[in-house]
Amino acid sequence: MRNHARHFFDRGWCRFDYDPELYRWVEAALAPARATLQDPRLGKWLRYQGTWFAGVNALPNDAHGAVGASGPLRGAAVEFIARELGLTDFAWDAAQVSICYPGYPLPMPGESPGRARFRRERDAAHVDGLLPEGPGRRRHLREHHGFILGIPMVEFDTDASPFVVWEGSQEIVREHFSRRFAGLTTELWGQQDITEIYHAAREQALVECERVELHARPGEAFLAHRLILHGMAPWRAGADAGVDGRMICYFRPDPFGPQEWLNNP
Ligand SMILES: [Fe+2]
């Protein structure tokens, strides 16, 4: 576990081996996760000509991560989050149910050629919580996630739109935003237009950091640092997956404010 911590803080991510407690959660959560696709209120999340169900906050789990008969989220990843990130007793958010299908990303109406290319060639690389707003897509710090926990729900292979990270980019992002927010009280951070500094950090990370694809199986999990540049690769021809596609649940709770978001390890 010590190794996990060093790996996580140096590279910005780590992977957890098969965990029977997590596997039992996946078994119980799979039916509710599948059901999100049938919910008409969630139809808006089916994008890119049906090749990606983004499913943001779609899983109807409670603040302990329990859904259906799953019971609370438990196991090695949750213990790591408590011990190494110091995060306990927070409310788990409703998980994202992210499902990719063969062909992702087919063109989406209204998406500019530049953004479509960035999605295809740069995995739609982004940092969570810096939301684009308005026609100019100006970005502001709106969410302060503690981490990103990825839980594969079904079997699929490494070519099925893997989660991608740029290793070590969390420190590049931290450095840029530390400079940008220096001398400002935290109440003012959310008001700042951070579009330019975000793009600068992203460009530097894309140039300097190694791009790594993560894969895991049901019962395994991966944890990404809240500040890491990450994305999702296109579906490669010949990728092997079942009818559920590449289904991953992501938890991204907001356990603290901007100060911790920027400065915690
Ligand atoms: Fe993300």
Coordinates of C-alpha atoms and ligand atoms in Angstrom, one line a residue:
M1 CA 0.0 0.0 0.0
R2 CA 2.9 2.3 0.7
N3 CA 3.9 1.7 -2.9
H4 CA 0.4 2.6 -4.0
A5 CA 0.7 5.9 -2.2
R6 CA 4.1 6.8 -3.8
H7 CA 2.8 5.8 -7.2
F8 CA -0.4 7.8 -6.7
F9 CA 1.3 11.0 -5.5
D10 CA 4.2 10.8 -8.1
R11 CA 2.3 9.8 -11.2
G12 CA -1.2 11.0 -10.2
W13 CA -3.0 7.6 -10.4
C14 CA -2.9 4.0 -9.0
R15 CA -4.7 0.8 -9.7
F16 CA -6.2 -1.6 -7.2
D17 CA -6.1 -5.4 -7.6
Y18 CA -9.1 -7.6 -7.5
D19 CA -11.0 -6.9 -4.3
P20 CA -13.9 -9.3 -3.4
E21 CA -15.7 -6.5 -1.5
L22 CA -15.7 -4.2 -4.5
Y23 CA -16.7 -7.1 -6.8
R24 CA -19.8 -7.7 -4.7
W25 CA -20.6 -4.0 -5.0
V26 CA -20.2 -4.3 -8.8
E27 CA -22.5 -7.3 -9.0
A28 CA -25.2 -5.5 -7.1
A29 CA -24.8 -2.2 -8.9
L30 CA -24.7 -3.5 -12.4
A31 CA -28.5 -3.8 -12.8
P32 CA -29.2 -0.2 -11.6
A33 CA -26.3 1.0 -13.8
R34 CA -27.8 -0.7 -16.8
A35 CA -31.2 0.8 -16.0
T36 CA -29.9 4.3 -16.3
L37 CA -29.8 3.8 -20.1
Q38 CA -33.6 3.2 -20.1
D39 CA -34.4 6.3 -18.0
P40 CA -36.0 8.9 -20.3
R41 CA -34.7 11.7 -18.0
L42 CA -31.1 10.6 -18.7
G43 CA -31.5 10.3 -22.5
K44 CA -29.7 13.6 -22.9
W45 CA -26.5 11.9 -22.0
L46 CA -26.4 9.7 -25.1
R47 CA -24.1 11.6 -27.3
Y48 CA -21.8 11.3 -30.4
Q49 CA -24.5 9.5 -32.4
G50 CA -25.1 7.0 -29.6
T51 CA -21.4 6.0 -29.2
W52 CA -21.1 7.5 -25.7
F53 CA -23.6 7.6 -22.8
A54 CA -22.0 10.2 -20.5
G55 CA -24.3 9.4 -17.6
V56 CA -23.2 12.2 -15.3
N57 CA -24.5 11.5 -11.8
A58 CA -26.8 8.9 -13.3
L59 CA -26.4 6.1 -10.7
P60 CA -29.1 6.4 -8.0
N61 CA -26.7 5.5 -5.1
D62 CA -26.9 7.1 -1.7
A63 CA -24.3 9.1 0.2
H64 CA -22.5 5.8 1.3
G65 CA -22.3 4.7 -2.3
A66 CA -25.0 2.1 -1.8
V67 CA -27.4 1.3 -4.6
G68 CA -29.9 -1.6 -4.8
A69 CA -28.7 -4.3 -2.5
S70 CA -25.0 -3.3 -2.8
G71 CA -24.4 -1.9 0.7
P72 CA -21.9 0.9 1.2
L73 CA -18.8 1.2 -1.0
R74 CA -16.0 -0.6 0.9
G75 CA -12.6 -2.2 0.2
A76 CA -9.0 -1.3 -0.5
A77 CA -9.7 1.7 -2.6
V78 CA -12.0 3.3 -0.1
E79 CA -9.4 2.5 2.7
F80 CA -6.7 4.1 0.6
I81 CA -8.8 7.3 0.1
A82 CA -9.3 7.5 3.9
R83 CA -5.7 6.8 4.9
E84 CA -3.7 8.5 2.2
L85 CA -6.1 11.4 1.2
G86 CA -7.5 11.8 4.7
L87 CA -11.0 11.7 3.3
T88 CA -13.6 10.0 5.5
D89 CA -17.2 10.6 6.3
F90 CA -17.9 12.6 3.1
A91 CA -21.0 12.1 1.0
W92 CA -20.4 10.0 -2.0
D93 CA -21.8 11.7 -5.1
A94 CA -24.2 9.9 -7.5
A95 CA -21.8 8.1 -9.7
Q96 CA -21.3 8.8 -13.4
V97 CA -22.2 5.8 -15.5
S98 CA -19.9 6.2 -18.6
I99 CA -20.6 3.8 -21.4
C100 CA -18.7 3.7 -24.7
Y101 CA -19.7 1.8 -27.7
P102 CA -18.0 0.8 -31.0
G103 CA -17.2 3.8 -33.1
Y104 CA -16.8 6.4 -30.3
P105 CA -16.5 9.3 -31.1
L106 CA -18.8 9.6 -34.1
P107 CA -19.3 13.3 -35.0
M108 CA -21.8 15.2 -32.8
P109 CA -23.9 17.9 -34.4
G110 CA -22.9 21.3 -33.1
E111 CA -19.4 20.3 -32.1
S112 CA -16.7 22.5 -33.8
P113 CA -14.2 20.8 -36.1
G114 CA -11.4 21.8 -33.6
R115 CA -13.1 20.3 -30.7
A116 CA -14.0 17.1 -32.6
R117 CA -10.3 16.8 -33.6
F118 CA -9.2 17.3 -30.0
R119 CA -11.6 14.6 -28.9
R120 CA -10.2 12.2 -31.5
E121 CA -6.6 13.0 -31.4
R122 CA -6.1 14.2 -27.8
D123 CA -8.7 12.0 -26.0
A124 CA -10.7 15.1 -25.0
A125 CA -8.1 15.8 -22.4
H126 CA -9.4 17.9 -19.5
V127 CA -9.2 18.6 -15.8
D128 CA -12.4 18.1 -13.9
G129 CA -14.3 20.9 -12.2
L130 CA -13.1 23.7 -14.5
L131 CA -16.4 24.1 -16.3
P132 CA -16.8 25.9 -19.7
E133 CA -19.7 28.3 -19.7
G134 CA -21.5 30.4 -22.2
P135 CA -21.0 30.6 -26.0
G136 CA -17.3 31.6 -25.4
R137 CA -16.8 28.5 -23.2
R138 CA -15.1 30.6 -20.6
R139 CA -13.9 28.4 -17.7
H140 CA -14.3 28.8 -14.0
L141 CA -13.5 26.7 -11.0
R142 CA -16.9 25.3 -10.1
E143 CA -16.4 21.9 -8.5
H144 CA -13.8 20.7 -6.0
H145 CA -13.6 16.9 -6.4
G146 CA -11.5 15.0 -3.9
F147 CA -10.5 12.3 -6.5
I148 CA -11.8 10.3 -9.4
L149 CA -12.5 6.6 -8.6
G150 CA -13.0 4.5 -11.7
I151 CA -14.9 1.2 -11.2
P152 CA -15.3 -1.1 -14.3
M153 CA -18.7 -2.7 -14.3
V154 CA -18.2 -5.4 -17.0
E155 CA -15.4 -7.0 -19.0
F156 CA -13.9 -5.2 -22.0
D157 CA -10.4 -5.1 -23.5
T158 CA -7.7 -2.5 -23.6
D159 CA -8.8 -1.1 -27.0
A160 CA -12.3 -0.2 -25.8
S161 CA -12.0 3.5 -25.2
P162 CA -9.6 3.3 -22.2
F163 CA -9.4 6.1 -19.6
V164 CA -6.2 8.1 -20.3
V165 CA -4.0 10.1 -17.9
W166 CA -1.0 12.3 -18.4
E167 CA 1.3 11.1 -15.7
G168 CA 2.5 13.8 -13.2
S169 CA 0.3 16.5 -14.8
Q170 CA -1.4 17.2 -11.5
E171 CA 1.7 19.1 -10.4
I172 CA 1.8 21.2 -13.6
V173 CA -1.9 22.0 -13.0
R174 CA -1.2 22.8 -9.4
E175 CA 1.7 25.1 -10.2
H176 CA -0.3 27.1 -12.8
F177 CA -3.3 27.6 -10.5
S178 CA -1.2 28.4 -7.5
R179 CA 0.3 31.3 -9.5
R180 CA -3.1 32.4 -10.9
F181 CA -4.8 32.4 -7.5
A182 CA -1.9 33.8 -5.5
G183 CA -3.0 36.7 -3.3
L184 CA -6.7 36.1 -3.8
T185 CA -8.9 34.9 -1.0
T186 CA -10.6 31.6 -1.8
E187 CA -14.0 33.2 -2.1
L188 CA -12.7 34.9 -5.2
W189 CA -11.3 31.9 -7.0
G190 CA -14.6 30.8 -8.5
Q191 CA -15.1 34.3 -10.0
Q192 CA -11.8 34.2 -11.9
D193 CA -11.8 33.5 -15.6
I194 CA -9.2 30.8 -15.8
T195 CA -9.6 29.9 -19.5
E196 CA -6.1 31.0 -20.5
I197 CA -4.2 29.5 -17.6
Y198 CA -6.1 26.2 -17.9
H199 CA -5.2 26.0 -21.6
A200 CA -1.5 26.8 -20.8
A201 CA -1.4 24.1 -18.2
R202 CA -3.0 21.6 -20.5
E203 CA -0.6 22.4 -23.3
Q204 CA 2.4 22.0 -21.1
A205 CA 1.1 18.7 -19.7
L206 CA 0.3 17.3 -23.2
V207 CA 3.9 18.1 -24.3
E208 CA 5.8 17.1 -21.2
C209 CA 3.9 14.2 -19.6
E210 CA 3.6 10.6 -20.6
R211 CA 0.2 9.6 -21.9
V212 CA -0.8 6.3 -20.1
E213 CA -4.0 4.3 -20.8
L214 CA -5.5 2.6 -17.8
H215 CA -7.4 -0.7 -17.9
A216 CA -9.1 -2.7 -15.1
R217 CA -11.5 -5.5 -14.8
P218 CA -14.6 -5.9 -12.6
G219 CA -13.5 -6.1 -8.9
E220 CA -10.4 -3.9 -9.7
A221 CA -10.4 -0.1 -9.7
F222 CA -8.3 2.8 -10.5
L223 CA -7.9 6.1 -8.7
A224 CA -6.9 9.4 -10.4
H225 CA -5.7 12.5 -8.7
R226 CA -8.2 15.3 -8.7
L227 CA -5.8 17.7 -10.5
I228 CA -4.6 15.3 -13.2
L229 CA -5.2 15.9 -16.9
H230 CA -7.2 12.9 -18.2
G231 CA -9.5 11.8 -21.0
M232 CA -10.9 8.9 -22.9
A233 CA -9.4 7.4 -26.0
P234 CA -11.4 6.6 -29.1
W235 CA -12.8 3.1 -29.6
R236 CA -10.2 1.2 -31.6
A237 CA -11.3 -1.2 -34.4
G238 CA -11.5 -4.7 -33.2
A239 CA -11.9 -3.8 -29.5
D240 CA -13.6 -6.6 -27.6
A241 CA -16.6 -5.8 -25.3
G242 CA -20.0 -7.2 -24.6
V243 CA -23.5 -5.6 -25.1
D244 CA -22.8 -3.3 -22.2
G245 CA -19.9 -1.8 -24.0
R246 CA -17.2 -0.2 -22.0
M247 CA -19.1 0.6 -18.8
I248 CA -17.3 2.3 -16.0
C249 CA -18.7 4.0 -13.0
Y250 CA -16.8 7.1 -11.8
F251 CA -17.2 8.6 -8.3
R252 CA -16.1 12.2 -7.9
P253 CA -17.3 13.5 -4.6
D254 CA -16.8 17.1 -3.4
P255 CA -15.5 16.6 0.1
F256 CA -13.9 20.1 0.6
G257 CA -13.4 23.6 -0.8
P258 CA -11.1 25.4 -3.2
Q259 CA -8.2 25.6 -0.6
E260 CA -8.0 21.9 -0.2
W261 CA -8.6 21.3 -3.9
L262 CA -5.5 23.2 -4.8
N263 CA -3.2 22.5 -1.9
N264 CA -3.8 19.0 -0.5
P265 CA -1.3 16.4 -1.5
Ligands
FE1 FE -13.1 14.0 -16.3

